[in-house]
């Protein structure tokens, strides 16, 4: 996890809460890559790809793999996933609205909290043409992954923010639960799951470009 960034100007985005983004499905459209990788490893090691894809989003590979693969195969499956993910950069693109939103945010007001390893997720952001934040909390920075709140609380500390001053932007139930457990306002995008699966969120959006609407609703209720 990187250190707290130095303060910068407010930029064109209006002052408001600190924004803590998940990456896959929230900033980076990695749905094709994730689906392809899990289907490939499932086929190679004899697992149920549909069952994996139903629960894997927003969770660390190290937690998902033991749920579906024989213990003896876990190291090989993990290694294979890393190879396939590293080779799939051409399947990545920014979520619509992400490029414009991040360009407008002050660098000291946002962070990323991801269930992927830091090196992979940094490369994923760059492959999608998005900036790497000064604060990025990844799978290798925490002892417990989502739905545990550890990652979001770590990001808030690195930004010098209180949990109540943070808004989490997520696309998966595990991440929504993590944000709620951290005591933060949670906005969910329906990029990966339908709205009923994200019901624990304070606000559910179909498009990232609608985020200012959710922030305005939060301001009215705070």
Short mmCIF file of C-alpha atoms in Angstrom, two decimals:
data_model
loop_
_atom_site.label_atom_id
_atom_site.label_comp_id
_atom_site.label_asym_id
_atom_site.label_seq_id
_atom_site.Cartn_x
_atom_site.Cartn_y
_atom_site.Cartn_z
CA UNK A 1 0.00 0.00 0.00
CA UNK A 2 1.37 3.37 -0.96
CA UNK A 3 1.73 6.24 1.45
CA UNK A 4 -0.71 9.08 1.93
CA UNK A 5 -0.41 11.49 -1.01
CA UNK A 6 0.57 15.11 -0.67
CA UNK A 7 -2.38 17.56 -0.86
CA UNK A 8 -3.17 18.97 -4.28
CA UNK A 9 -5.56 21.56 -5.66
CA UNK A 10 -9.28 20.90 -5.66
CA UNK A 11 -9.50 20.64 -9.47
CA UNK A 12 -12.78 20.76 -11.39
CA UNK A 13 -14.59 18.17 -9.29
CA UNK A 14 -16.56 19.75 -6.43
CA UNK A 15 -15.33 19.25 -2.87
CA UNK A 16 -16.98 16.33 -1.17
CA UNK A 17 -16.27 12.95 0.37
CA UNK A 18 -13.25 10.79 -0.23
CA UNK A 19 -14.02 8.26 -2.97
CA UNK A 20 -12.80 4.66 -2.59
CA UNK A 21 -13.18 2.65 -5.78
CA UNK A 22 -13.06 -1.04 -6.42
CA UNK A 23 -11.26 -1.69 -9.74
CA UNK A 24 -12.72 -4.65 -11.66
CA UNK A 25 -16.23 -3.82 -12.83
CA UNK A 26 -16.08 -0.35 -11.26
CA UNK A 27 -13.22 1.42 -13.04
CA UNK A 28 -11.99 -1.29 -15.43
CA UNK A 29 -14.28 -3.41 -17.57
CA UNK A 30 -12.55 -6.74 -17.10
CA UNK A 31 -15.62 -8.96 -17.45
CA UNK A 32 -14.43 -10.73 -20.60
CA UNK A 33 -10.99 -11.38 -19.11
CA UNK A 34 -12.30 -12.67 -15.78
CA UNK A 35 -14.83 -14.94 -17.50
CA UNK A 36 -12.24 -16.29 -19.92
CA UNK A 37 -9.66 -16.95 -17.20
CA UNK A 38 -12.02 -18.81 -14.88
CA UNK A 39 -13.53 -20.86 -17.69
CA UNK A 40 -10.05 -21.81 -18.89
CA UNK A 41 -8.75 -22.91 -15.49
CA UNK A 42 -12.02 -24.67 -14.71
CA UNK A 43 -11.74 -26.66 -17.93
CA UNK A 44 -8.09 -27.51 -17.30
CA UNK A 45 -8.58 -28.63 -13.69
CA UNK A 46 -12.10 -30.08 -13.79
CA UNK A 47 -14.10 -27.47 -11.89
CA UNK A 48 -17.54 -25.90 -12.42
CA UNK A 49 -16.93 -22.55 -14.13
CA UNK A 50 -20.51 -21.32 -13.68
CA UNK A 51 -20.38 -21.97 -9.95
CA UNK A 52 -17.08 -20.08 -9.69
CA UNK A 53 -18.32 -17.11 -11.70
CA UNK A 54 -21.39 -16.84 -9.48
CA UNK A 55 -19.27 -15.99 -6.42
CA UNK A 56 -15.78 -14.90 -7.52
CA UNK A 57 -16.38 -11.21 -8.22
CA UNK A 58 -14.93 -8.93 -5.58
CA UNK A 59 -13.10 -11.73 -3.78
CA UNK A 60 -9.43 -12.71 -3.71
CA UNK A 61 -8.33 -15.62 -5.89
CA UNK A 62 -6.63 -17.12 -2.86
CA UNK A 63 -10.03 -17.41 -1.19
CA UNK A 64 -12.00 -18.54 -4.25
CA UNK A 65 -9.65 -21.23 -5.58
CA UNK A 66 -9.76 -23.53 -2.50
CA UNK A 67 -13.56 -23.47 -2.67
CA UNK A 68 -13.65 -25.22 -6.06
CA UNK A 69 -10.35 -27.00 -6.69
CA UNK A 70 -8.64 -29.96 -5.02
CA UNK A 71 -6.12 -28.91 -2.39
CA UNK A 72 -3.30 -30.54 -4.32
CA UNK A 73 -4.15 -28.43 -7.39
CA UNK A 74 -4.40 -25.05 -5.65
CA UNK A 75 -0.78 -23.91 -6.27
CA UNK A 76 -0.96 -24.86 -9.96
CA UNK A 77 -4.36 -23.19 -10.38
CA UNK A 78 -3.11 -19.98 -8.77
CA UNK A 79 -0.06 -19.93 -11.03
CA UNK A 80 -2.17 -20.59 -14.11
CA UNK A 81 -4.55 -17.75 -13.23
CA UNK A 82 -1.64 -15.34 -12.96
CA UNK A 83 -0.32 -16.33 -16.38
CA UNK A 84 -3.71 -16.01 -18.07
CA UNK A 85 -4.52 -12.68 -16.41
CA UNK A 86 -1.15 -11.18 -17.29
CA UNK A 87 -1.67 -12.12 -20.95
CA UNK A 88 -5.16 -10.66 -21.21
CA UNK A 89 -4.52 -6.93 -21.30
CA UNK A 90 -6.14 -6.57 -24.71
CA UNK A 91 -9.48 -7.60 -23.18
CA UNK A 92 -9.54 -4.62 -20.79
CA UNK A 93 -11.20 -1.24 -21.23
CA UNK A 94 -12.30 1.56 -18.91
CA UNK A 95 -15.82 1.42 -17.55
CA UNK A 96 -17.79 4.17 -19.37
CA UNK A 97 -17.31 7.43 -17.50
CA UNK A 98 -14.24 6.29 -15.54
CA UNK A 99 -11.69 8.21 -17.59
CA UNK A 100 -13.52 11.51 -17.25
CA UNK A 101 -14.35 11.02 -13.58
CA UNK A 102 -10.82 10.21 -12.46
CA UNK A 103 -9.37 13.04 -14.51
CA UNK A 104 -11.60 15.45 -12.58
CA UNK A 105 -10.80 14.16 -9.09
CA UNK A 106 -8.10 15.68 -6.87
CA UNK A 107 -5.40 13.06 -6.36
CA UNK A 108 -5.68 13.26 -2.57
CA UNK A 109 -9.43 12.57 -2.55
CA UNK A 110 -9.61 9.08 -4.02
CA UNK A 111 -8.12 5.61 -3.68
CA UNK A 112 -8.59 2.10 -5.06
CA UNK A 113 -9.32 -0.99 -2.97
CA UNK A 114 -9.10 -4.24 -4.89
CA UNK A 115 -9.17 -7.97 -4.32
CA UNK A 116 -6.44 -8.48 -6.92
CA UNK A 117 -2.68 -8.38 -6.31
CA UNK A 118 -1.10 -4.94 -6.52
CA UNK A 119 1.20 -5.59 -9.48
CA UNK A 120 -1.58 -7.09 -11.58
CA UNK A 121 -4.10 -4.38 -10.75
CA UNK A 122 -1.64 -1.57 -11.42
CA UNK A 123 -1.06 -3.08 -14.85
CA UNK A 124 -4.80 -3.49 -15.35
CA UNK A 125 -5.43 0.21 -14.72
CA UNK A 126 -2.67 1.18 -17.11
CA UNK A 127 -3.90 -1.22 -19.79
CA UNK A 128 -7.30 0.48 -19.57
CA UNK A 129 -5.67 3.92 -19.86
CA UNK A 130 -6.56 4.93 -16.30
CA UNK A 131 -4.33 6.55 -13.67
CA UNK A 132 -2.86 4.56 -10.80
CA UNK A 133 -3.91 6.26 -7.55
CA UNK A 134 -1.44 7.36 -4.92
CA UNK A 135 -3.30 5.08 -2.49
CA UNK A 136 -4.02 1.56 -3.74
CA UNK A 137 -4.88 -1.21 -1.28
CA UNK A 138 -4.62 -4.62 -2.91
CA UNK A 139 -4.94 -8.28 -1.95
CA UNK A 140 -1.30 -8.47 -0.87
CA UNK A 141 -1.73 -5.52 1.51
CA UNK A 142 -4.38 -7.05 3.79
CA UNK A 143 -4.77 -10.10 5.96
CA UNK A 144 -8.48 -10.45 5.18
CA UNK A 145 -10.15 -9.75 1.85
CA UNK A 146 -13.65 -8.50 1.11
CA UNK A 147 -16.26 -8.80 2.60
CA UNK A 148 -13.95 -7.95 5.50
CA UNK A 149 -13.65 -4.14 5.82
CA UNK A 150 -9.87 -4.17 6.34
CA UNK A 151 -9.01 -2.86 2.87
CA UNK A 152 -11.41 0.06 2.95
CA UNK A 153 -10.38 1.07 6.45
CA UNK A 154 -6.71 0.94 5.40
CA UNK A 155 -7.42 3.20 2.42
CA UNK A 156 -9.21 5.72 4.61
CA UNK A 157 -6.26 5.84 7.01
CA UNK A 158 -3.81 6.34 4.14
CA UNK A 159 -5.88 9.27 2.87
CA UNK A 160 -6.17 10.72 6.38
CA UNK A 161 -9.96 10.35 6.26
CA UNK A 162 -12.58 9.17 8.72
CA UNK A 163 -14.78 6.29 7.53
CA UNK A 164 -17.87 8.50 7.74
CA UNK A 165 -16.25 10.87 5.24
CA UNK A 166 -15.73 8.12 2.64
CA UNK A 167 -17.90 6.81 -0.18
CA UNK A 168 -17.24 3.30 -1.50
CA UNK A 169 -18.00 2.57 -5.17
CA UNK A 170 -18.42 -1.17 -5.80
CA UNK A 171 -19.91 -3.67 -8.22
CA UNK A 172 -19.97 -6.90 -6.18
CA UNK A 173 -21.88 -8.02 -3.07
CA UNK A 174 -18.66 -8.84 -1.18
CA UNK A 175 -17.35 -5.32 -1.74
CA UNK A 176 -20.66 -3.73 -0.81
CA UNK A 177 -20.62 -5.65 2.46
CA UNK A 178 -17.02 -4.61 3.10
CA UNK A 179 -17.90 -0.95 2.63
CA UNK A 180 -20.90 -1.17 4.92
CA UNK A 181 -18.87 -2.96 7.60
CA UNK A 182 -16.29 -0.16 7.35
CA UNK A 183 -19.01 2.34 8.26
CA UNK A 184 -18.95 4.04 4.87
CA UNK A 185 -21.63 5.17 2.41
CA UNK A 186 -21.75 2.58 -0.37
CA UNK A 187 -22.69 3.16 -4.00
CA UNK A 188 -23.09 0.05 -6.14
CA UNK A 189 -22.93 -0.24 -9.94
CA UNK A 190 -24.93 -2.85 -11.84
CA UNK A 191 -22.00 -3.57 -14.18
CA UNK A 192 -21.49 -7.10 -12.82
CA UNK A 193 -24.56 -7.97 -10.72
CA UNK A 194 -28.22 -7.06 -10.91
CA UNK A 195 -29.58 -4.55 -8.43
CA UNK A 196 -31.24 -7.10 -6.07
CA UNK A 197 -27.83 -8.67 -5.34
CA UNK A 198 -26.52 -5.23 -4.36
CA UNK A 199 -29.37 -4.38 -2.02
CA UNK A 200 -27.09 -3.73 0.94
CA UNK A 201 -25.74 -0.62 -0.82
CA UNK A 202 -27.09 2.80 0.09
CA UNK A 203 -27.49 3.72 -3.57
CA UNK A 204 -27.49 1.58 -6.75
CA UNK A 205 -26.56 3.05 -10.15
CA UNK A 206 -26.60 1.70 -13.68
CA UNK A 207 -23.79 3.97 -14.88
CA UNK A 208 -20.69 5.44 -13.24
CA UNK A 209 -21.57 8.80 -14.81
CA UNK A 210 -24.54 8.94 -12.41
CA UNK A 211 -22.23 9.05 -9.36
CA UNK A 212 -22.81 12.80 -8.71
CA UNK A 213 -26.51 11.98 -8.22
CA UNK A 214 -25.65 9.47 -5.50
CA UNK A 215 -23.26 11.91 -3.84
CA UNK A 216 -25.96 14.59 -3.84
CA UNK A 217 -28.38 12.13 -2.21
CA UNK A 218 -25.80 11.36 0.46
CA UNK A 219 -25.27 15.07 1.13
CA UNK A 220 -29.02 15.58 1.63
CA UNK A 221 -29.21 12.81 4.23
CA UNK A 222 -26.00 13.57 6.14
#
